[in-house]
mmCIF file of C-alpha atoms and ligand atoms in Angstrom:
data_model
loop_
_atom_site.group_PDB
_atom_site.id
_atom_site.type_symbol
_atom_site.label_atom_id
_atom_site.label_comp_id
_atom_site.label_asym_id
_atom_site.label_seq_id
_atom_site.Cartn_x
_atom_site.Cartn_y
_atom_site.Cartn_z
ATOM 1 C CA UNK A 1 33.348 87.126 117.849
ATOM 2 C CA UNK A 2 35.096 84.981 115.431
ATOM 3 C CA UNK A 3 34.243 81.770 117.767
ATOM 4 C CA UNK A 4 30.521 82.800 117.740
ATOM 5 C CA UNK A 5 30.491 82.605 113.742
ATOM 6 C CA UNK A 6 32.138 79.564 113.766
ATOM 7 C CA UNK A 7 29.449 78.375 115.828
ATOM 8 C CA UNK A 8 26.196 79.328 114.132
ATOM 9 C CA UNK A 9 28.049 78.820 111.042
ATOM 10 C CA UNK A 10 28.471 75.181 111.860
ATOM 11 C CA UNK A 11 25.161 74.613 113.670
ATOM 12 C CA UNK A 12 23.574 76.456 110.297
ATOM 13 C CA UNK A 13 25.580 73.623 108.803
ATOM 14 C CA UNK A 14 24.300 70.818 110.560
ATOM 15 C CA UNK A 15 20.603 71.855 110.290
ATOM 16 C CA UNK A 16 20.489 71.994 106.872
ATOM 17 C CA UNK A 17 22.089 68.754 106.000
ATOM 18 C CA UNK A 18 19.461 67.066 108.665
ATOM 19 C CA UNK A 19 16.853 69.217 107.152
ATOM 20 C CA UNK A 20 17.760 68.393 103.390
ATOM 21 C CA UNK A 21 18.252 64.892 104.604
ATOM 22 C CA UNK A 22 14.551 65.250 106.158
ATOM 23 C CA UNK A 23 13.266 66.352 102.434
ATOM 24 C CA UNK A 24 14.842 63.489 100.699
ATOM 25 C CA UNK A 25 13.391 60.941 102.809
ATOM 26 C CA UNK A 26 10.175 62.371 102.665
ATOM 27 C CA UNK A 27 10.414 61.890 99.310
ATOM 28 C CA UNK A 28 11.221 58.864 98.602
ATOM 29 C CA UNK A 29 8.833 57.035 101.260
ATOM 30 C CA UNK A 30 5.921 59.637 98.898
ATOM 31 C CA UNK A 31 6.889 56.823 96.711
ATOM 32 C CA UNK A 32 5.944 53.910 98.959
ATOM 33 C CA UNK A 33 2.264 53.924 98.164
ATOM 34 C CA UNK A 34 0.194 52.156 100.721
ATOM 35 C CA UNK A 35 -1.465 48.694 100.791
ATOM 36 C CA UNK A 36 -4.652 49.885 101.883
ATOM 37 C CA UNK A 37 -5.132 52.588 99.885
ATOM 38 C CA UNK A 38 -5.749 55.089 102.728
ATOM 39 C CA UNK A 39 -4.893 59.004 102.776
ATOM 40 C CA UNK A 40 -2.919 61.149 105.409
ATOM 41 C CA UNK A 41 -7.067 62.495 106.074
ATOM 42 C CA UNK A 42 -8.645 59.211 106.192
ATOM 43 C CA UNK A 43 -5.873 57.748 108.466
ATOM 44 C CA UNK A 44 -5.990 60.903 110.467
ATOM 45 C CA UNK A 45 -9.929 60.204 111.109
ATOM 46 C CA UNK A 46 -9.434 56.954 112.092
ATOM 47 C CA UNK A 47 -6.693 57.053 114.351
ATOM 48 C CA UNK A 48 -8.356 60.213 116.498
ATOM 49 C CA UNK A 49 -11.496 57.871 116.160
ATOM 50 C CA UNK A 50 -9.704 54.763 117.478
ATOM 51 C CA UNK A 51 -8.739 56.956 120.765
ATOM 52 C CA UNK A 52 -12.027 58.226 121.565
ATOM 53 C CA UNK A 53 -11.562 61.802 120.335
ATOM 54 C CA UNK A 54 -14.399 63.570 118.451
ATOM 55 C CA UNK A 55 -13.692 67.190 119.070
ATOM 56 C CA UNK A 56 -10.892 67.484 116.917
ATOM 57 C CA UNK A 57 -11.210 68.566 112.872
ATOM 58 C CA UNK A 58 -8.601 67.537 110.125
ATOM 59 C CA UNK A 59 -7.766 69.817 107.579
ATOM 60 C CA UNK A 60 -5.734 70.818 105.048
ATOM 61 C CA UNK A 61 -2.997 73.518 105.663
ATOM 62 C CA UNK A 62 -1.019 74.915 102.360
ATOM 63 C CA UNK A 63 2.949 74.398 101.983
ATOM 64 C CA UNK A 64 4.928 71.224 102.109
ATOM 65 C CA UNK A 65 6.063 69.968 106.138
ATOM 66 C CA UNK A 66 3.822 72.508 107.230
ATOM 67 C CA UNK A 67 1.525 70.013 109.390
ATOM 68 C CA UNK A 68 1.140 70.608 112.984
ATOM 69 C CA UNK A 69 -1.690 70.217 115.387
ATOM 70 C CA UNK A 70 -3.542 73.214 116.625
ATOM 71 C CA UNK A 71 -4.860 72.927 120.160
ATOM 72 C CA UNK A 72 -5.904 76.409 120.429
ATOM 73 C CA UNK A 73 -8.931 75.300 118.147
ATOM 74 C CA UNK A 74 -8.524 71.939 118.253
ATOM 75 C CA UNK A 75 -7.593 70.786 114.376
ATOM 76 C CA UNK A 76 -4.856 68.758 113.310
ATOM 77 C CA UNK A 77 -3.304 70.514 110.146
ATOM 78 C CA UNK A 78 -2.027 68.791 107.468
ATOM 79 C CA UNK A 79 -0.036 69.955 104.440
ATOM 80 C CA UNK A 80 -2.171 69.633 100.933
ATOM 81 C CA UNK A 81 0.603 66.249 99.867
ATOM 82 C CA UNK A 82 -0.197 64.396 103.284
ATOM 83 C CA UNK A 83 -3.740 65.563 103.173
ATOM 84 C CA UNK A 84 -4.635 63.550 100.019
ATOM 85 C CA UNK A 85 -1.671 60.945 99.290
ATOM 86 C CA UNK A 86 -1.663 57.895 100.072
ATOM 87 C CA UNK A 87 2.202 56.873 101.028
ATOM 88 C CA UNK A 88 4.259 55.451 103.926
ATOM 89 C CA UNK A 89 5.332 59.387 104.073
ATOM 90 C CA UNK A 90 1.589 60.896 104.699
ATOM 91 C CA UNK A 91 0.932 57.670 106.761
ATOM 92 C CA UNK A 92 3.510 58.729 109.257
ATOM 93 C CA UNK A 93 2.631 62.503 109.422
ATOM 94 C CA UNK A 94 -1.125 62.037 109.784
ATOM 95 C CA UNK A 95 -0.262 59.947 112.603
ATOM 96 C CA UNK A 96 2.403 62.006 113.950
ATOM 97 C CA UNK A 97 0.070 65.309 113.998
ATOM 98 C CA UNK A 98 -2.570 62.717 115.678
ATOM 99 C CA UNK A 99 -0.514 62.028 118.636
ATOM 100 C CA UNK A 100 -0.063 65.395 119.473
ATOM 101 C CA UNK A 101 -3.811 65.288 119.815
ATOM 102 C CA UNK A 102 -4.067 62.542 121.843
ATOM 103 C CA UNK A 103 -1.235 63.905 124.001
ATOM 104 C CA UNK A 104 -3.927 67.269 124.288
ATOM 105 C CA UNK A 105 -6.439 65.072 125.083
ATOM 106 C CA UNK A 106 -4.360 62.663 127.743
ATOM 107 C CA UNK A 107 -3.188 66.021 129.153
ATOM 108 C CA UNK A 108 0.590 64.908 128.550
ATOM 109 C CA UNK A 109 2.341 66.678 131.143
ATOM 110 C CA UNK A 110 5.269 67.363 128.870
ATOM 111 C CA UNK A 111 2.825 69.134 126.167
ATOM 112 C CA UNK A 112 1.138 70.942 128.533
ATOM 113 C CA UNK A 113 4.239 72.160 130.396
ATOM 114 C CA UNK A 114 5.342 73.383 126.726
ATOM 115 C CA UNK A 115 1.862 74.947 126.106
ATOM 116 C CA UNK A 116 2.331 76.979 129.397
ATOM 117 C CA UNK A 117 5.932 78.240 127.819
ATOM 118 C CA UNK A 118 4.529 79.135 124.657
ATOM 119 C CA UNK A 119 3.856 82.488 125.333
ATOM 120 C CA UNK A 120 6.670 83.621 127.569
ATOM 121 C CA UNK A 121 9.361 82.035 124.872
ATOM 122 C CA UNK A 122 7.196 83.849 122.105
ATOM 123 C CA UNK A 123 8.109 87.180 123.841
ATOM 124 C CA UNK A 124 11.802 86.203 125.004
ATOM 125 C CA UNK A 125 13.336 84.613 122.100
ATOM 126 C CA UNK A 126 13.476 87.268 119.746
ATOM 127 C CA UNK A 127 14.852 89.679 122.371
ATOM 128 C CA UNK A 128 17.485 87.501 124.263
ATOM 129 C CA UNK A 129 20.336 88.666 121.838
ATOM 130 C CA UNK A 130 19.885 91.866 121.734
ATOM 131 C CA UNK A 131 19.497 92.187 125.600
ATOM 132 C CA UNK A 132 22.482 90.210 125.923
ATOM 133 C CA UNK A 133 24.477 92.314 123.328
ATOM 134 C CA UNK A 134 23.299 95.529 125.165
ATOM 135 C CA UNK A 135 24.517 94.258 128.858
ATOM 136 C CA UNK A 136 27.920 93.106 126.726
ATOM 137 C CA UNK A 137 28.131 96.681 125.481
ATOM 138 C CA UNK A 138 27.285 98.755 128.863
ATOM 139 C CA UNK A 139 30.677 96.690 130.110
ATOM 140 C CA UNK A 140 29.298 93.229 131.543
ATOM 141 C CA UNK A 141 32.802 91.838 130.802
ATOM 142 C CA UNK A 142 33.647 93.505 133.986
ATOM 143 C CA UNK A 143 31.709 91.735 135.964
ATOM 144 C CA UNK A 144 29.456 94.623 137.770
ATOM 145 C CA UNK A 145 27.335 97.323 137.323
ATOM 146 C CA UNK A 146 24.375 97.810 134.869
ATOM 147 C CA UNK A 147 25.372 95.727 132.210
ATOM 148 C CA UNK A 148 26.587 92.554 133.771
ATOM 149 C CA UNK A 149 22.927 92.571 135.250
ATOM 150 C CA UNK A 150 21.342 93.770 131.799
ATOM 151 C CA UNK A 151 23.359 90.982 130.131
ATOM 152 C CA UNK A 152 22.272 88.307 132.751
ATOM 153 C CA UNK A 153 18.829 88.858 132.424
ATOM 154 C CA UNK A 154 19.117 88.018 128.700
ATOM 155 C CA UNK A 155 20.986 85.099 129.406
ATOM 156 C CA UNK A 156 17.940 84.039 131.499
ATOM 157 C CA UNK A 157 15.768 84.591 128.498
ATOM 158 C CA UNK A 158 18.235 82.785 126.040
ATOM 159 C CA UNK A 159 17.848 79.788 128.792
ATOM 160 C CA UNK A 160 14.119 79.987 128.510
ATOM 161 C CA UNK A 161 14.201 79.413 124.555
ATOM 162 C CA UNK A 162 16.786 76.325 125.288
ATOM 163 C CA UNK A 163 14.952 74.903 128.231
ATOM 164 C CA UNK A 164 11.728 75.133 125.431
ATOM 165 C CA UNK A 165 13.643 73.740 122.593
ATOM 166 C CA UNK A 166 14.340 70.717 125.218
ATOM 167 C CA UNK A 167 10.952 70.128 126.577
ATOM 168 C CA UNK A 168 9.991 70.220 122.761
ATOM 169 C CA UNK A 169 12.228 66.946 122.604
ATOM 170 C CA UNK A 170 10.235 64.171 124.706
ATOM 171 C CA UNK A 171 6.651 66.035 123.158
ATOM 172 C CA UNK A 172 7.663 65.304 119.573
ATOM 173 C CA UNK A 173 9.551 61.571 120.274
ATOM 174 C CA UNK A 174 6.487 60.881 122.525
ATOM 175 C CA UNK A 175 4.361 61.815 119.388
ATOM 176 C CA UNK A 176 5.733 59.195 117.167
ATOM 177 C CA UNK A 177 6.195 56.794 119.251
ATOM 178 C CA UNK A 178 1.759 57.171 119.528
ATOM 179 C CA UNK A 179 1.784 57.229 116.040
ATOM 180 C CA UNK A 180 4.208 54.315 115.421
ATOM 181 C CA UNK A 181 2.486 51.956 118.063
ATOM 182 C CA UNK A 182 -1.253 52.520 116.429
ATOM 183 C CA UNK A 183 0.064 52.487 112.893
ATOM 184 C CA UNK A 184 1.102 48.662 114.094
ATOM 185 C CA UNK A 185 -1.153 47.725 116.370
ATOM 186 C CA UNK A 186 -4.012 48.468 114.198
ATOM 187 C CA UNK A 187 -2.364 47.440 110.795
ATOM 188 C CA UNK A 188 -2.688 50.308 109.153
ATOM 189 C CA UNK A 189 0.368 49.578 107.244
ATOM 190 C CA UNK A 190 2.523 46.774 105.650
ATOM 191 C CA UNK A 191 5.921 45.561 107.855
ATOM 192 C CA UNK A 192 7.560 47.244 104.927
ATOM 193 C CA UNK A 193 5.883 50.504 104.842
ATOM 194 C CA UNK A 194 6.247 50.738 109.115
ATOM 195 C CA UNK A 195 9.943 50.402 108.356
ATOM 196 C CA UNK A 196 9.622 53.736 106.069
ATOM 197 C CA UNK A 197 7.366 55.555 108.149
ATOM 198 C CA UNK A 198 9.611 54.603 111.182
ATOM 199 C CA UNK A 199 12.129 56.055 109.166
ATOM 200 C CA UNK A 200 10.837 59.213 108.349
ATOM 201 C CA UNK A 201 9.724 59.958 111.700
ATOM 202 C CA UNK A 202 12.656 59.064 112.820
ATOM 203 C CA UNK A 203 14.394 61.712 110.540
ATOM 204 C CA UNK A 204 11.939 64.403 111.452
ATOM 205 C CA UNK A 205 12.879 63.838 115.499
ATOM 206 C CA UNK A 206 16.394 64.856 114.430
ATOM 207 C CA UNK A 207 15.592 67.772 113.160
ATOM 208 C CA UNK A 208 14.381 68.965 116.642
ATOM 209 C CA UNK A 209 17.387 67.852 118.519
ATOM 210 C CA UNK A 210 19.697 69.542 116.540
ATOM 211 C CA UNK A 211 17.536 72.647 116.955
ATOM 212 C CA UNK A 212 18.155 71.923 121.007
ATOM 213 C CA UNK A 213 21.812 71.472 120.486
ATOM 214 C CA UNK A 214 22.219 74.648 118.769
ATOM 215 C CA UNK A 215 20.471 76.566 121.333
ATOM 216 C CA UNK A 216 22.296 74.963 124.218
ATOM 217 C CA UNK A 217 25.617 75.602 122.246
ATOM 218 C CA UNK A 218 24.470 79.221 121.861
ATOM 219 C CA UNK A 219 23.552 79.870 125.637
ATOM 220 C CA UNK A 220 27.274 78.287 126.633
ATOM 221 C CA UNK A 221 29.142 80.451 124.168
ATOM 222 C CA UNK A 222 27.193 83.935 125.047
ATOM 223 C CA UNK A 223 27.248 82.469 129.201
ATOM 224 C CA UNK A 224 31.212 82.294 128.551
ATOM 225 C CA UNK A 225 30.933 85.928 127.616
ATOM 226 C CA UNK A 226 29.275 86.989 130.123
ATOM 227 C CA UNK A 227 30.254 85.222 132.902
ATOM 228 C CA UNK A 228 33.623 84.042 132.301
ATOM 229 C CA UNK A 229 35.227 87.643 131.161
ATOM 230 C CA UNK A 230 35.616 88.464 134.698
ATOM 231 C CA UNK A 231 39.372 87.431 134.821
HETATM 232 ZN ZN1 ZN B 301 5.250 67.004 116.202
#
């Protein structure tokens, strides 16, 4: 049990300082106002314009980082800063948010794979340690019986929520990289302000693969415990 904290404690660890790290260079490209003059909304527009797509709505969501794109009802969301600012930071959201729309409209096969998983993982996740706690205290260390099975089955579900967090990986690099390519190709932004929005994309990538880390590192330690407490 001791190992297990020791884990979390230092994935908790890692996460944060990516996560503060995330915040601070947010921050400072906010201060890297654009050439052009254009906000996260108006850049937004014009890059779901520039591929063709009319059916999707941009609007303003409340909190700070909180932008995502919706494709239950097509709208990409994005927080009240990168809404209305007009920075290197907003530029690189709008567009981020954007690609995920394009990627719904291209049918990426990695977003809609992840789409499909959505609801499964939304049931799983939450359950997985408890199920695997339960098999570990019906006596899966031996190896048989009830609660090896019980505790196998939430390992299975713990894999799910890993195998998500992964397939979440090429979805959100695949997202900048949209975003990045337009941004240049289109000149939305200065060689100087790319570099910042580059940047802070770049940042915001890392935050998802250490959130894939973690839950590979948890699925090994609780498989060990399952699996390897036969002997
Ligand atoms: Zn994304």
């Amino acid at each position: 049990m001791l190992g297990y904290y020791i884990l979390i404690g230092g994935i908790a660890l890692i996460s944060w300082l990516v996560s503060s790290k995330l915040k601070s260079k947010f921050k400072f490209y906010s201060k890297v106002h654009l050439n052009n003059g254009m906000s996260g909304a108006e850049i937004a527009e014009k890059m779901l314009a520039d591929h063709g797509i009319r059916d999707v709505k941009v609007v303003s969501t409340p909190g700070m980082l909180s932008d995502h794109y919706n494709p239950k009802n097509k709208t990409v969301n994005l927080s009240e800063g990168v809404y209305s600012q007009r920075n290197a930071a907003a530029a690189a959201v709008a567009a981020h948010e954007c690609g995920h729309a394009v990627q719904h409209a291209q049918a990426y096969e990695w977003l809609t794979l992840r789409s499909k998983l959505v609801p499964v993982v939304s049931v799983t996740s939450g359950m997985a340690m408890w199920v695997v706690f339960g098999g570990l205290m019906l006596g899966a260390a031996a190896g048989v019986g009830l609660g090896y099975w019980v505790a196998v089955a939430g390992l299975a579900m713990m894999g799910m929520a890993t195998l998500f967090s992964f397939i979440t990986l090429p979805v959100e690099y695949d997202a900048s990289n949209r975003a990045l390519a337009w941004l240049k190709a289109k000149n939305i932004v200065t060689q100087q302000e790319y570099k910042g929005s580059e940047d802070a994309l770049k940042w915001a990538a890392r935050t998802y693969l250490v959130a894939a880390i973690g839950s590979l590192a948890t699925l090994v330690y609780w498989g060990l415990q399952v699996l390897g407490g036969r002997d």
